[in-house]
mmCIF file of C-alpha atoms in Angstrom:
data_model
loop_
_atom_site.group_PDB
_atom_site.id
_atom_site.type_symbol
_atom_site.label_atom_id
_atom_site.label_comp_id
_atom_site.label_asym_id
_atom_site.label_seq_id
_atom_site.Cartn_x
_atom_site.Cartn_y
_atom_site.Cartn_z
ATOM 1 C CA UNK A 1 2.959 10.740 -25.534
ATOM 2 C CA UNK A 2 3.257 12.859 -22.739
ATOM 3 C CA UNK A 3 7.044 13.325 -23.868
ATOM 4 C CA UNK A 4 5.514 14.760 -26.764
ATOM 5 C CA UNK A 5 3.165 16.644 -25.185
ATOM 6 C CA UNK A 6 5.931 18.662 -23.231
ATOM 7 C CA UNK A 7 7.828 19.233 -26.253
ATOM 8 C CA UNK A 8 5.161 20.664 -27.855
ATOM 9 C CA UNK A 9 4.240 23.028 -24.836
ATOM 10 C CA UNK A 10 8.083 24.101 -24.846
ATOM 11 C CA UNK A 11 8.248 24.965 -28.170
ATOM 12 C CA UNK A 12 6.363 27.811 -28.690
ATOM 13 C CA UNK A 13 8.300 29.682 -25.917
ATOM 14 C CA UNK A 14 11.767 28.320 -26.845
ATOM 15 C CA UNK A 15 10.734 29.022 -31.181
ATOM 16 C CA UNK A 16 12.852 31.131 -32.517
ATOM 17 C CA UNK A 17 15.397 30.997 -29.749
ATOM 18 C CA UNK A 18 16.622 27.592 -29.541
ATOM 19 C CA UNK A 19 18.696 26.215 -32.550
ATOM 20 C CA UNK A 20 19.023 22.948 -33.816
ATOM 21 C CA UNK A 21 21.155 22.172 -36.328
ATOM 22 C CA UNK A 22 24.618 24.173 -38.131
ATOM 23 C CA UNK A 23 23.974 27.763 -37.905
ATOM 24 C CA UNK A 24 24.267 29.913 -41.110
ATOM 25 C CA UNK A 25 26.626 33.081 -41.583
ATOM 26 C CA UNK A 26 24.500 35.142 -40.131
ATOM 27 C CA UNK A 27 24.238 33.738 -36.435
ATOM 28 C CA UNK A 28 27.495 35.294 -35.205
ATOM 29 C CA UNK A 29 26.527 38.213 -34.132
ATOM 30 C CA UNK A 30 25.996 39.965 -31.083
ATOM 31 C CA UNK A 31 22.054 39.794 -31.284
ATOM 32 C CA UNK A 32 22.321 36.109 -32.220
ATOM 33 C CA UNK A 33 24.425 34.719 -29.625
ATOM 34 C CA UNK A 34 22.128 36.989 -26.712
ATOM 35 C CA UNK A 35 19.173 35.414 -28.759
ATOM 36 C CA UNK A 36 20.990 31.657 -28.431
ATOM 37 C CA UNK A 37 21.819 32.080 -24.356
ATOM 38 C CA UNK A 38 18.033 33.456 -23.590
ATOM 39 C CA UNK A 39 16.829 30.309 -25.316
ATOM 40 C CA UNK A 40 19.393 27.827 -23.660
ATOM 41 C CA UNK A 41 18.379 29.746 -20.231
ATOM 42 C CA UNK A 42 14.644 28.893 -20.778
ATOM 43 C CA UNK A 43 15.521 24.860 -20.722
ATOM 44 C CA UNK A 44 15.904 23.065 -16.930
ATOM 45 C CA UNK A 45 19.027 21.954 -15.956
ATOM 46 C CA UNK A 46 18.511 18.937 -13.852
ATOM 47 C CA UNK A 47 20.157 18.375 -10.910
ATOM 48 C CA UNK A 48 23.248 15.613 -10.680
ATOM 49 C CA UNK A 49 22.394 12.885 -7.772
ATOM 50 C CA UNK A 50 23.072 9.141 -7.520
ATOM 51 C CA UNK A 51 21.692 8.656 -10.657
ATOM 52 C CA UNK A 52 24.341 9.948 -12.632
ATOM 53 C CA UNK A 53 27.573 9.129 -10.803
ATOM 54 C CA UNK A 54 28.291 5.910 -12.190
ATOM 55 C CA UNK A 55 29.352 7.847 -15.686
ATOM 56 C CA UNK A 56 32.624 7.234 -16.334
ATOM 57 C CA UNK A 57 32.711 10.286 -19.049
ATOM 58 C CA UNK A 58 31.847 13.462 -17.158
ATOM 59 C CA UNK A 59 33.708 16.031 -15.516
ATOM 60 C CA UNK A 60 32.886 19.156 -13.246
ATOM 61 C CA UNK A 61 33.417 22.813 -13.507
ATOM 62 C CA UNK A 62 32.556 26.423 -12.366
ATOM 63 C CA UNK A 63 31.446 28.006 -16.123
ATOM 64 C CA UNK A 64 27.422 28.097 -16.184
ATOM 65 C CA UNK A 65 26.121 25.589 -17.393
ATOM 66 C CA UNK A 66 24.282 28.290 -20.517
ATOM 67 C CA UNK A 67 27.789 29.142 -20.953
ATOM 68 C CA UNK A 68 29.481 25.852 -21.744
ATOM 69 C CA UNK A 69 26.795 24.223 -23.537
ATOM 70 C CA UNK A 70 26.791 27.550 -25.799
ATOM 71 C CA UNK A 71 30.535 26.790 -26.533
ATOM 72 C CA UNK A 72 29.979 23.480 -27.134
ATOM 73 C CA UNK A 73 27.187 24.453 -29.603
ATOM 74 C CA UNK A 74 29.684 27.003 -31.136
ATOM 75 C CA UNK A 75 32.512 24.220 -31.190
ATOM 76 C CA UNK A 76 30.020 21.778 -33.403
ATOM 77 C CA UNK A 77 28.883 24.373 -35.474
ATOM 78 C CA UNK A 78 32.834 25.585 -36.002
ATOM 79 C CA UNK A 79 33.104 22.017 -37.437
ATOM 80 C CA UNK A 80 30.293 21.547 -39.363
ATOM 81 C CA UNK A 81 28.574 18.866 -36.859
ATOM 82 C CA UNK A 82 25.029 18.782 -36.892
ATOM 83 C CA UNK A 83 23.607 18.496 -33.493
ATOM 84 C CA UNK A 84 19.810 18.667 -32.245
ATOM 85 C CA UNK A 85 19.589 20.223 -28.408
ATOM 86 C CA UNK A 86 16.412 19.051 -26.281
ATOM 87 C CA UNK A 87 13.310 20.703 -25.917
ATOM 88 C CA UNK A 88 13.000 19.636 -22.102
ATOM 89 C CA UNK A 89 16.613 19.648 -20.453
ATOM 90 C CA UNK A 90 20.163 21.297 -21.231
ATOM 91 C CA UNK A 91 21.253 18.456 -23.239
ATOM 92 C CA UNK A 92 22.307 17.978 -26.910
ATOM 93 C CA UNK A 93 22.872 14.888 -28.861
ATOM 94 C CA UNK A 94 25.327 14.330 -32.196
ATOM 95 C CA UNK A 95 26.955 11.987 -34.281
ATOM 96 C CA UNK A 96 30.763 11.457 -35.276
ATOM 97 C CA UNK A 97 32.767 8.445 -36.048
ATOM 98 C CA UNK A 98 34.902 7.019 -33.992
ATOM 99 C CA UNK A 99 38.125 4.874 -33.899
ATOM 100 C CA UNK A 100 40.297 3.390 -36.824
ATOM 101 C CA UNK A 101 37.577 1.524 -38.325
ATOM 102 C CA UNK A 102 35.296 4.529 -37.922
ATOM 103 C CA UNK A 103 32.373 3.594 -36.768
ATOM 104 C CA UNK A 104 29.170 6.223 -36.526
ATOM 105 C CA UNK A 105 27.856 6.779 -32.769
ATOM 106 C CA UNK A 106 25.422 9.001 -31.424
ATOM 107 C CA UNK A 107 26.863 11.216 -28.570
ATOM 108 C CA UNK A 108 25.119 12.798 -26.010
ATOM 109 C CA UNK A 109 25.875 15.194 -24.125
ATOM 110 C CA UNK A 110 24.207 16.968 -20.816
ATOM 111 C CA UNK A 111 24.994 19.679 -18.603
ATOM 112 C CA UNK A 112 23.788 18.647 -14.767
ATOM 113 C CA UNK A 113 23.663 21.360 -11.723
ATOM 114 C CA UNK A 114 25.940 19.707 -9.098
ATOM 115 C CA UNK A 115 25.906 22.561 -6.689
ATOM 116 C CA UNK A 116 25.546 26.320 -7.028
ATOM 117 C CA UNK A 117 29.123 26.954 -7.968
ATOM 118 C CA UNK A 118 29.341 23.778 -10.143
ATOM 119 C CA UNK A 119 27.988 21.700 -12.854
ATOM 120 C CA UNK A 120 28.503 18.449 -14.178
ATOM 121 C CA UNK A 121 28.519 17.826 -18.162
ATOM 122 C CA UNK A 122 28.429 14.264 -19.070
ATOM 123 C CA UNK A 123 28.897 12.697 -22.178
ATOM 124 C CA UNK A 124 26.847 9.571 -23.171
ATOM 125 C CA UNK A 125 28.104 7.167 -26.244
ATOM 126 C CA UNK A 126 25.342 5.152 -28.368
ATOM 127 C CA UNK A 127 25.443 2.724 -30.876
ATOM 128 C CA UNK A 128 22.980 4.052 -33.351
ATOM 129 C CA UNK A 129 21.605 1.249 -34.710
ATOM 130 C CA UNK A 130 21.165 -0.838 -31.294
ATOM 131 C CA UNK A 131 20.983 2.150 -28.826
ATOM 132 C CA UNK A 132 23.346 0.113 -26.569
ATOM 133 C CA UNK A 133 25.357 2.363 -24.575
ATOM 134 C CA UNK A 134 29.384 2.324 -25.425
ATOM 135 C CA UNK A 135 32.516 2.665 -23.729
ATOM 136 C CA UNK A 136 35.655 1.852 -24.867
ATOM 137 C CA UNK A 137 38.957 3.186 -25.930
ATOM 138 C CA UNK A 138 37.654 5.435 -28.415
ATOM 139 C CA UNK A 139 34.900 7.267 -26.489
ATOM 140 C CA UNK A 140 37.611 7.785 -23.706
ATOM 141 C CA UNK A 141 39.859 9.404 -26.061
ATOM 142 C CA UNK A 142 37.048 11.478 -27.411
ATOM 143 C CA UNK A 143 35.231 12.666 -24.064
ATOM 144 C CA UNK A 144 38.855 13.740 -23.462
ATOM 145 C CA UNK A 145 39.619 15.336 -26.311
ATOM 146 C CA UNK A 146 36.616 17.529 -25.769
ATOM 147 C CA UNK A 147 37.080 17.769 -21.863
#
């Protein structure tokens, strides 16, 4: 409930701003992507600690962490992936199938602040139907592929 709650609160400042889902023709522009960067700015970015250093699928960098989850966004869209990004942290989460016998997972995917030059984005792999957290051969190959 109180998960809820927050979301709620969020919402009316983020409305508008923040987009969820594949964005129409119209979103390329200038306005749109200023628009798309004030709303990603307005969500925390949590801070990486011991927490999240036993993920095996993340990787650091000196971009902002606004600016690489917007190109991310723009790389899904590019591709027609549906994605839904968070009310309550920079993180986004999508599905895509996986491996020869392509199977559906949900991926996840968060951008941390590791220090004031450099953020962490880590990538999280879920079995849909179980929520079980995956990681084999095939999520590798995909967190790299995106990496």
């Amino acid at each position: 409930e109180q998960k809820q709650e927050a979301r709620q609160q969020a919402q009316p400042a983020l409305e508008g701003i923040v987009f969820r889902g594949i964005p129409g023709q119209d979103q390329g522009d200038q306005v749109q992507q200023l628009s798309l960067k004030e709303g990603y700015q307005a969500l925390p970015v949590r801070s990486y600690g011991p927490l999240f250093q036993f993920s095996n699928t993340q990787f650091f960098s000196t971009c902002d962490p606004v600016d690489y989850f917007i190109a991310l966004v723009e790389l899904l869209s590019d591709t027609g992936t549906s994605y839904r990004v968070s009310s309550d942290k920079l993180k986004l989460k999508y599905q895509t199938m996986l491996g020869q016998a392509n199977k559906q997972i949900d991926v996840h995917v968060e951008v941390l602040r590791s220090t004031e030059q450099t953020c962490c984005v880590k990538f999280g792999y879920r079995d849909p139907a179980t929520q079980a957290d995956l990681y084999d051969s095939d999520t590798v190959c995909h967190f790299l592929g995106l990496r």
